[in-house]
Amino acid sequence: MLDILKETAGASGGNWMQILVLLTVLALIPTILIMTTSFTRVVIVLSFIRNALGTQQMPPNQVLVGIALFITLFVMSPAVKEINEEAIQPYLHEEITQEEAFTNAEKPLREFMMKQVRIKDLTLFVNLAKIEKPKSYQEIPLTILIPAFIVSELRIAFQIGFLIYIPFLLIDFIVASVLMSMGMMMVPPVMISLPFKILLFVMVDGWYLLTNSLVTSFN
């Protein structure tokens, strides 16, 4: 009888540990989504375009985040499909263990990040961690790959943001020069340049160009 109780307690303890791990993973999903996918680059570039236009809160934050999420889902669809087929479905059908599911789910994300990360950023974190140089990308720990990927994404996003600012900055300069020459120094240049910046963005089909550039920027 005592042996049966011990076995039941042991099994319950194992189940509780699995539930705890599952809850921890669910709590980390938003962070994983932001830090290991294309979301970071997309949402930063969208924020840059809004600031360059000078439209304050238009589009609203909720709209920008929604656009970024759906573009991320589009970009990550091959990886999401592979994770579903190789990790989620087999685990739900009890064909693989929890550890195997995590390993299978990690593989497509690792491959995606390796395509985007710079060797320079990887080398930086390898040196900071003071570990032996990995011989292949499979040997790179996620604690090194993810920070290097984030730094690379920030760099690319700011590069795109800089290119976005240039035409709108030129409009601001032209409007400010015209107002100065007309002696209208009390009129805020931003108030006059805003309609012209919106007009330029619409005329060049800005959302099409921006979306195309963002999606094709991922290798």
PDB file of C-alpha atoms in Angstrom:
ATOM      1  CA  MET A   1       0.000   0.000   0.000  1.00  0.00           C
ATOM      2  CA  LEU A   2       2.785   2.378   0.915  1.00  0.00           C
ATOM      3  CA  ASP A   3       4.563   1.563  -2.320  1.00  0.00           C
ATOM      4  CA  ILE A   4       1.439   2.446  -4.322  1.00  0.00           C
ATOM      5  CA  LEU A   5       1.108   5.799  -2.510  1.00  0.00           C
ATOM      6  CA  LYS A   6       4.751   6.590  -3.185  1.00  0.00           C
ATOM      7  CA  GLU A   7       4.373   5.776  -6.863  1.00  0.00           C
ATOM      8  CA  THR A   8       1.216   7.934  -7.076  1.00  0.00           C
ATOM      9  CA  ALA A   9       2.969  10.839  -5.332  1.00  0.00           C
ATOM     10  CA  GLY A  10       5.947  10.463  -7.643  1.00  0.00           C
ATOM     11  CA  ALA A  11       3.731  10.470 -10.714  1.00  0.00           C
ATOM     12  CA  SER A  12       1.815  13.493  -9.427  1.00  0.00           C
ATOM     13  CA  GLY A  13       5.085  15.297  -8.802  1.00  0.00           C
ATOM     14  CA  GLY A  14       6.186  14.586 -12.372  1.00  0.00           C
ATOM     15  CA  ASN A  15       2.862  15.854 -13.737  1.00  0.00           C
ATOM     16  CA  TRP A  16       3.113  19.013 -11.655  1.00  0.00           C
ATOM     17  CA  MET A  17       6.604  19.632 -12.969  1.00  0.00           C
ATOM     18  CA  GLN A  18       5.358  19.244 -16.555  1.00  0.00           C
ATOM     19  CA  ILE A  19       2.495  21.660 -15.867  1.00  0.00           C
ATOM     20  CA  LEU A  20       4.922  24.143 -14.303  1.00  0.00           C
ATOM     21  CA  VAL A  21       7.239  23.961 -17.309  1.00  0.00           C
ATOM     22  CA  LEU A  22       4.281  24.360 -19.688  1.00  0.00           C
ATOM     23  CA  LEU A  23       2.985  27.426 -17.807  1.00  0.00           C
ATOM     24  CA  THR A  24       6.468  28.937 -17.853  1.00  0.00           C
ATOM     25  CA  VAL A  25       6.719  28.436 -21.616  1.00  0.00           C
ATOM     26  CA  LEU A  26       3.261  29.980 -22.136  1.00  0.00           C
ATOM     27  CA  ALA A  27       4.289  32.998 -20.067  1.00  0.00           C
ATOM     28  CA  LEU A  28       7.416  33.411 -22.193  1.00  0.00           C
ATOM     29  CA  ILE A  29       5.644  33.089 -25.556  1.00  0.00           C
ATOM     30  CA  PRO A  30       5.179  36.894 -26.023  1.00  0.00           C
ATOM     31  CA  THR A  31       8.881  37.455 -25.335  1.00  0.00           C
ATOM     32  CA  ILE A  32       9.863  34.583 -27.626  1.00  0.00           C
ATOM     33  CA  LEU A  33       7.604  36.002 -30.347  1.00  0.00           C
ATOM     34  CA  ILE A  34       9.210  39.433 -30.077  1.00  0.00           C
ATOM     35  CA  MET A  35      12.830  38.394 -29.676  1.00  0.00           C
ATOM     36  CA  THR A  36      13.243  35.383 -31.970  1.00  0.00           C
ATOM     37  CA  THR A  37      11.128  36.395 -34.977  1.00  0.00           C
ATOM     38  CA  SER A  38      10.886  39.252 -37.466  1.00  0.00           C
ATOM     39  CA  PHE A  39       8.598  41.230 -35.151  1.00  0.00           C
ATOM     40  CA  THR A  40      11.318  43.486 -33.721  1.00  0.00           C
ATOM     41  CA  ARG A  41      12.514  44.761 -37.092  1.00  0.00           C
ATOM     42  CA  VAL A  42       8.995  45.249 -38.441  1.00  0.00           C
ATOM     43  CA  VAL A  43       7.568  47.151 -35.487  1.00  0.00           C
ATOM     44  CA  ILE A  44      10.621  49.441 -35.214  1.00  0.00           C
ATOM     45  CA  VAL A  45      10.477  50.321 -38.927  1.00  0.00           C
ATOM     46  CA  LEU A  46       6.744  51.022 -38.682  1.00  0.00           C
ATOM     47  CA  SER A  47       7.405  53.309 -35.715  1.00  0.00           C
ATOM     48  CA  PHE A  48      10.089  55.105 -37.736  1.00  0.00           C
ATOM     49  CA  ILE A  49       7.719  55.750 -40.637  1.00  0.00           C
ATOM     50  CA  ARG A  50       5.105  57.205 -38.299  1.00  0.00           C
ATOM     51  CA  ASN A  51       7.659  59.489 -36.642  1.00  0.00           C
ATOM     52  CA  ALA A  52       9.115  60.528 -40.012  1.00  0.00           C
ATOM     53  CA  LEU A  53       5.662  61.487 -41.253  1.00  0.00           C
ATOM     54  CA  GLY A  54       5.056  63.411 -38.034  1.00  0.00           C
ATOM     55  CA  THR A  55       1.504  62.121 -37.672  1.00  0.00           C
ATOM     56  CA  GLN A  56       1.859  61.690 -33.892  1.00  0.00           C
ATOM     57  CA  GLN A  57      -0.412  58.747 -32.968  1.00  0.00           C
ATOM     58  CA  MET A  58      -1.679  57.951 -36.451  1.00  0.00           C
ATOM     59  CA  PRO A  59      -1.739  55.014 -37.093  1.00  0.00           C
ATOM     60  CA  PRO A  60      -2.365  54.176 -33.416  1.00  0.00           C
ATOM     61  CA  ASN A  61      -0.043  51.859 -31.499  1.00  0.00           C
ATOM     62  CA  GLN A  62      -2.598  49.041 -31.601  1.00  0.00           C
ATOM     63  CA  VAL A  63      -2.757  49.236 -35.398  1.00  0.00           C
ATOM     64  CA  LEU A  64       1.043  49.268 -35.745  1.00  0.00           C
ATOM     65  CA  VAL A  65       1.414  46.264 -33.459  1.00  0.00           C
ATOM     66  CA  GLY A  66      -1.359  44.442 -35.348  1.00  0.00           C
ATOM     67  CA  ILE A  67       0.309  45.134 -38.707  1.00  0.00           C
ATOM     68  CA  ALA A  68       3.657  44.007 -37.301  1.00  0.00           C
ATOM     69  CA  LEU A  69       2.113  40.784 -35.963  1.00  0.00           C
ATOM     70  CA  PHE A  70       0.519  39.821 -39.272  1.00  0.00           C
ATOM     71  CA  ILE A  71       3.644  40.672 -41.303  1.00  0.00           C
ATOM     72  CA  THR A  72       5.630  38.606 -38.795  1.00  0.00           C
ATOM     73  CA  LEU A  73       3.187  35.720 -39.217  1.00  0.00           C
ATOM     74  CA  PHE A  74       3.618  35.956 -43.006  1.00  0.00           C
ATOM     75  CA  VAL A  75       7.420  36.046 -42.818  1.00  0.00           C
ATOM     76  CA  MET A  76       7.578  33.257 -40.241  1.00  0.00           C
ATOM     77  CA  SER A  77       4.927  31.038 -41.882  1.00  0.00           C
ATOM     78  CA  PRO A  78       7.458  28.419 -43.132  1.00  0.00           C
ATOM     79  CA  ALA A  79       8.974  28.142 -39.651  1.00  0.00           C
ATOM     80  CA  VAL A  80       5.540  28.078 -37.997  1.00  0.00           C
ATOM     81  CA  LYS A  81       4.419  25.310 -40.355  1.00  0.00           C
ATOM     82  CA  GLU A  82       7.510  23.250 -39.595  1.00  0.00           C
ATOM     83  CA  ILE A  83       7.086  23.737 -35.831  1.00  0.00           C
ATOM     84  CA  ASN A  84       3.468  22.608 -36.070  1.00  0.00           C
ATOM     85  CA  GLU A  85       4.295  19.532 -38.148  1.00  0.00           C
ATOM     86  CA  GLU A  86       7.473  18.466 -36.360  1.00  0.00           C
ATOM     87  CA  ALA A  87       6.812  19.498 -32.753  1.00  0.00           C
ATOM     88  CA  ILE A  88       3.245  20.451 -31.822  1.00  0.00           C
ATOM     89  CA  GLN A  89       1.219  17.801 -33.647  1.00  0.00           C
ATOM     90  CA  PRO A  90       3.530  14.866 -32.776  1.00  0.00           C
ATOM     91  CA  TYR A  91       3.538  15.966 -29.127  1.00  0.00           C
ATOM     92  CA  LEU A  92      -0.268  16.288 -29.027  1.00  0.00           C
ATOM     93  CA  HIS A  93      -0.544  12.787 -30.484  1.00  0.00           C
ATOM     94  CA  GLU A  94       1.975  11.549 -27.891  1.00  0.00           C
ATOM     95  CA  GLU A  95       4.416  10.457 -30.581  1.00  0.00           C
ATOM     96  CA  ILE A  96       7.343  12.369 -29.064  1.00  0.00           C
ATOM     97  CA  THR A  97       8.327  13.526 -25.599  1.00  0.00           C
ATOM     98  CA  GLN A  98       8.219  17.080 -24.306  1.00  0.00           C
ATOM     99  CA  GLU A  99      11.992  17.420 -24.626  1.00  0.00           C
ATOM    100  CA  GLU A 100      11.900  16.222 -28.250  1.00  0.00           C
ATOM    101  CA  ALA A 101       9.086  18.687 -28.980  1.00  0.00           C
ATOM    102  CA  PHE A 102      11.187  21.574 -27.630  1.00  0.00           C
ATOM    103  CA  THR A 103      14.180  20.429 -29.686  1.00  0.00           C
ATOM    104  CA  ASN A 104      12.111  20.144 -32.870  1.00  0.00           C
ATOM    105  CA  ALA A 105      10.502  23.542 -32.279  1.00  0.00           C
ATOM    106  CA  GLU A 106      13.868  25.160 -31.663  1.00  0.00           C
ATOM    107  CA  LYS A 107      15.366  24.026 -34.988  1.00  0.00           C
ATOM    108  CA  PRO A 108      13.383  26.249 -37.449  1.00  0.00           C
ATOM    109  CA  LEU A 109      13.725  29.289 -35.178  1.00  0.00           C
ATOM    110  CA  ARG A 110      17.464  28.698 -34.908  1.00  0.00           C
ATOM    111  CA  GLU A 111      17.770  28.421 -38.696  1.00  0.00           C
ATOM    112  CA  PHE A 112      15.802  31.644 -39.199  1.00  0.00           C
ATOM    113  CA  MET A 113      17.918  33.566 -36.707  1.00  0.00           C
ATOM    114  CA  MET A 114      21.150  32.257 -38.190  1.00  0.00           C
ATOM    115  CA  LYS A 115      20.136  33.610 -41.615  1.00  0.00           C
ATOM    116  CA  GLN A 116      19.644  37.114 -40.196  1.00  0.00           C
ATOM    117  CA  VAL A 117      22.389  37.412 -37.584  1.00  0.00           C
ATOM    118  CA  ARG A 118      25.765  38.955 -38.318  1.00  0.00           C
ATOM    119  CA  ILE A 119      28.922  36.963 -37.670  1.00  0.00           C
ATOM    120  CA  LYS A 120      30.329  40.065 -35.977  1.00  0.00           C
ATOM    121  CA  ASP A 121      27.490  40.093 -33.429  1.00  0.00           C
ATOM    122  CA  LEU A 122      27.826  36.356 -32.811  1.00  0.00           C
ATOM    123  CA  THR A 123      31.566  36.752 -32.256  1.00  0.00           C
ATOM    124  CA  LEU A 124      30.908  39.583 -29.811  1.00  0.00           C
ATOM    125  CA  PHE A 125      28.703  37.486 -27.532  1.00  0.00           C
ATOM    126  CA  VAL A 126      30.922  34.412 -27.853  1.00  0.00           C
ATOM    127  CA  ASN A 127      33.858  36.525 -26.682  1.00  0.00           C
ATOM    128  CA  LEU A 128      31.818  38.113 -23.887  1.00  0.00           C
ATOM    129  CA  ALA A 129      30.693  34.679 -22.699  1.00  0.00           C
ATOM    130  CA  LYS A 130      34.321  33.489 -22.819  1.00  0.00           C
ATOM    131  CA  ILE A 131      33.449  30.123 -24.316  1.00  0.00           C
ATOM    132  CA  GLU A 132      35.169  28.068 -26.958  1.00  0.00           C
ATOM    133  CA  LYS A 133      34.337  29.103 -30.510  1.00  0.00           C
ATOM    134  CA  PRO A 134      31.510  26.837 -31.796  1.00  0.00           C
ATOM    135  CA  LYS A 135      32.379  24.689 -34.795  1.00  0.00           C
ATOM    136  CA  SER A 136      28.872  24.842 -36.306  1.00  0.00           C
ATOM    137  CA  TYR A 137      25.720  26.876 -35.823  1.00  0.00           C
ATOM    138  CA  GLN A 138      24.017  23.915 -34.100  1.00  0.00           C
ATOM    139  CA  GLU A 139      26.551  24.218 -31.285  1.00  0.00           C
ATOM    140  CA  ILE A 140      25.804  27.897 -30.641  1.00  0.00           C
ATOM    141  CA  PRO A 141      23.840  28.201 -27.378  1.00  0.00           C
ATOM    142  CA  LEU A 142      20.542  30.068 -27.550  1.00  0.00           C
ATOM    143  CA  THR A 143      21.818  32.344 -24.771  1.00  0.00           C
ATOM    144  CA  ILE A 144      24.329  33.656 -27.325  1.00  0.00           C
ATOM    145  CA  LEU A 145      22.333  33.351 -30.547  1.00  0.00           C
ATOM    146  CA  ILE A 146      19.262  35.267 -29.351  1.00  0.00           C
ATOM    147  CA  PRO A 147      21.112  38.390 -28.057  1.00  0.00           C
ATOM    148  CA  ALA A 148      23.243  38.458 -31.227  1.00  0.00           C
ATOM    149  CA  PHE A 149      20.098  38.157 -33.349  1.00  0.00           C
ATOM    150  CA  ILE A 150      18.428  41.020 -31.458  1.00  0.00           C
ATOM    151  CA  VAL A 151      21.427  43.307 -31.939  1.00  0.00           C
ATOM    152  CA  SER A 152      21.516  42.476 -35.657  1.00  0.00           C
ATOM    153  CA  GLU A 153      17.802  43.170 -36.001  1.00  0.00           C
ATOM    154  CA  LEU A 154      18.138  46.529 -34.234  1.00  0.00           C
ATOM    155  CA  ARG A 155      20.974  47.509 -36.567  1.00  0.00           C
ATOM    156  CA  ILE A 156      19.024  46.653 -39.714  1.00  0.00           C
ATOM    157  CA  ALA A 157      15.855  48.329 -38.431  1.00  0.00           C
ATOM    158  CA  PHE A 158      17.728  51.570 -37.694  1.00  0.00           C
ATOM    159  CA  GLN A 159      19.396  51.463 -41.120  1.00  0.00           C
ATOM    160  CA  ILE A 160      15.990  51.216 -42.786  1.00  0.00           C
ATOM    161  CA  GLY A 161      14.675  53.945 -40.488  1.00  0.00           C
ATOM    162  CA  PHE A 162      17.500  56.277 -41.540  1.00  0.00           C
ATOM    163  CA  LEU A 163      16.666  55.766 -45.220  1.00  0.00           C
ATOM    164  CA  ILE A 164      12.990  56.411 -44.471  1.00  0.00           C
ATOM    165  CA  TYR A 165      13.754  59.732 -42.769  1.00  0.00           C
ATOM    166  CA  ILE A 166      15.782  61.244 -45.648  1.00  0.00           C
ATOM    167  CA  PRO A 167      12.959  62.258 -48.088  1.00  0.00           C
ATOM    168  CA  PHE A 168      10.729  63.568 -45.289  1.00  0.00           C
ATOM    169  CA  LEU A 169      13.633  65.506 -43.789  1.00  0.00           C
ATOM    170  CA  LEU A 170      14.225  67.163 -47.166  1.00  0.00           C
ATOM    171  CA  ILE A 171      10.584  68.268 -47.245  1.00  0.00           C
ATOM    172  CA  ASP A 172      10.971  69.778 -43.765  1.00  0.00           C
ATOM    173  CA  PHE A 173      14.092  71.671 -44.887  1.00  0.00           C
ATOM    174  CA  ILE A 174      12.399  73.008 -48.026  1.00  0.00           C
ATOM    175  CA  VAL A 175       9.304  74.148 -46.147  1.00  0.00           C
ATOM    176  CA  ALA A 176      11.401  75.765 -43.403  1.00  0.00           C
ATOM    177  CA  SER A 177      13.514  77.613 -46.015  1.00  0.00           C
ATOM    178  CA  VAL A 178      10.430  78.867 -47.851  1.00  0.00           C
ATOM    179  CA  LEU A 179       8.831  80.102 -44.631  1.00  0.00           C
ATOM    180  CA  MET A 180      12.052  81.848 -43.627  1.00  0.00           C
ATOM    181  CA  SER A 181      12.330  83.579 -47.017  1.00  0.00           C
ATOM    182  CA  MET A 182       8.704  84.750 -46.720  1.00  0.00           C
ATOM    183  CA  GLY A 183       9.320  86.082 -43.212  1.00  0.00           C
ATOM    184  CA  MET A 184       6.812  83.675 -41.668  1.00  0.00           C
ATOM    185  CA  MET A 185       9.081  82.649 -38.822  1.00  0.00           C
ATOM    186  CA  MET A 186       6.216  82.251 -36.341  1.00  0.00           C
ATOM    187  CA  VAL A 187       4.536  79.508 -38.397  1.00  0.00           C
ATOM    188  CA  PRO A 188       5.673  75.994 -37.342  1.00  0.00           C
ATOM    189  CA  PRO A 189       7.273  74.325 -40.404  1.00  0.00           C
ATOM    190  CA  VAL A 190       5.957  70.923 -39.273  1.00  0.00           C
ATOM    191  CA  MET A 191       2.358  72.103 -39.583  1.00  0.00           C
ATOM    192  CA  ILE A 192       2.922  73.114 -43.219  1.00  0.00           C
ATOM    193  CA  SER A 193       5.119  70.164 -44.225  1.00  0.00           C
ATOM    194  CA  LEU A 194       2.817  67.453 -42.816  1.00  0.00           C
ATOM    195  CA  PRO A 195       0.279  67.530 -45.702  1.00  0.00           C
ATOM    196  CA  PHE A 196       3.123  67.452 -48.246  1.00  0.00           C
ATOM    197  CA  LYS A 197       4.764  64.473 -46.529  1.00  0.00           C
ATOM    198  CA  ILE A 198       1.465  62.580 -46.459  1.00  0.00           C
ATOM    199  CA  LEU A 199       0.895  63.468 -50.123  1.00  0.00           C
ATOM    200  CA  LEU A 200       4.372  62.216 -51.060  1.00  0.00           C
ATOM    201  CA  PHE A 201       3.848  58.990 -49.112  1.00  0.00           C
ATOM    202  CA  VAL A 202       0.508  58.366 -50.845  1.00  0.00           C
ATOM    203  CA  MET A 203       1.775  59.263 -54.326  1.00  0.00           C
ATOM    204  CA  VAL A 204       4.694  56.810 -54.171  1.00  0.00           C
ATOM    205  CA  ASP A 205       2.416  54.106 -52.714  1.00  0.00           C
ATOM    206  CA  GLY A 206       4.420  54.145 -49.498  1.00  0.00           C
ATOM    207  CA  TRP A 207       2.732  51.265 -47.697  1.00  0.00           C
ATOM    208  CA  TYR A 208       3.310  48.968 -50.681  1.00  0.00           C
ATOM    209  CA  LEU A 209       6.985  49.937 -50.938  1.00  0.00           C
ATOM    210  CA  LEU A 210       7.510  49.698 -47.194  1.00  0.00           C
ATOM    211  CA  THR A 211       5.872  46.275 -46.885  1.00  0.00           C
ATOM    212  CA  ASN A 212       7.752  44.952 -49.897  1.00  0.00           C
ATOM    213  CA  SER A 213      11.071  46.231 -48.554  1.00  0.00           C
ATOM    214  CA  LEU A 214      10.425  44.793 -45.097  1.00  0.00           C
ATOM    215  CA  VAL A 215       9.453  41.316 -46.274  1.00  0.00           C
ATOM    216  CA  THR A 216      12.262  41.064 -48.828  1.00  0.00           C
ATOM    217  CA  SER A 217      14.812  42.273 -46.263  1.00  0.00           C
ATOM    218  CA  PHE A 218      14.588  38.855 -44.594  1.00  0.00           C
ATOM    219  CA  ASN A 219      16.872  36.320 -46.230  1.00  0.00           C
TER     220      ASN A 219
END
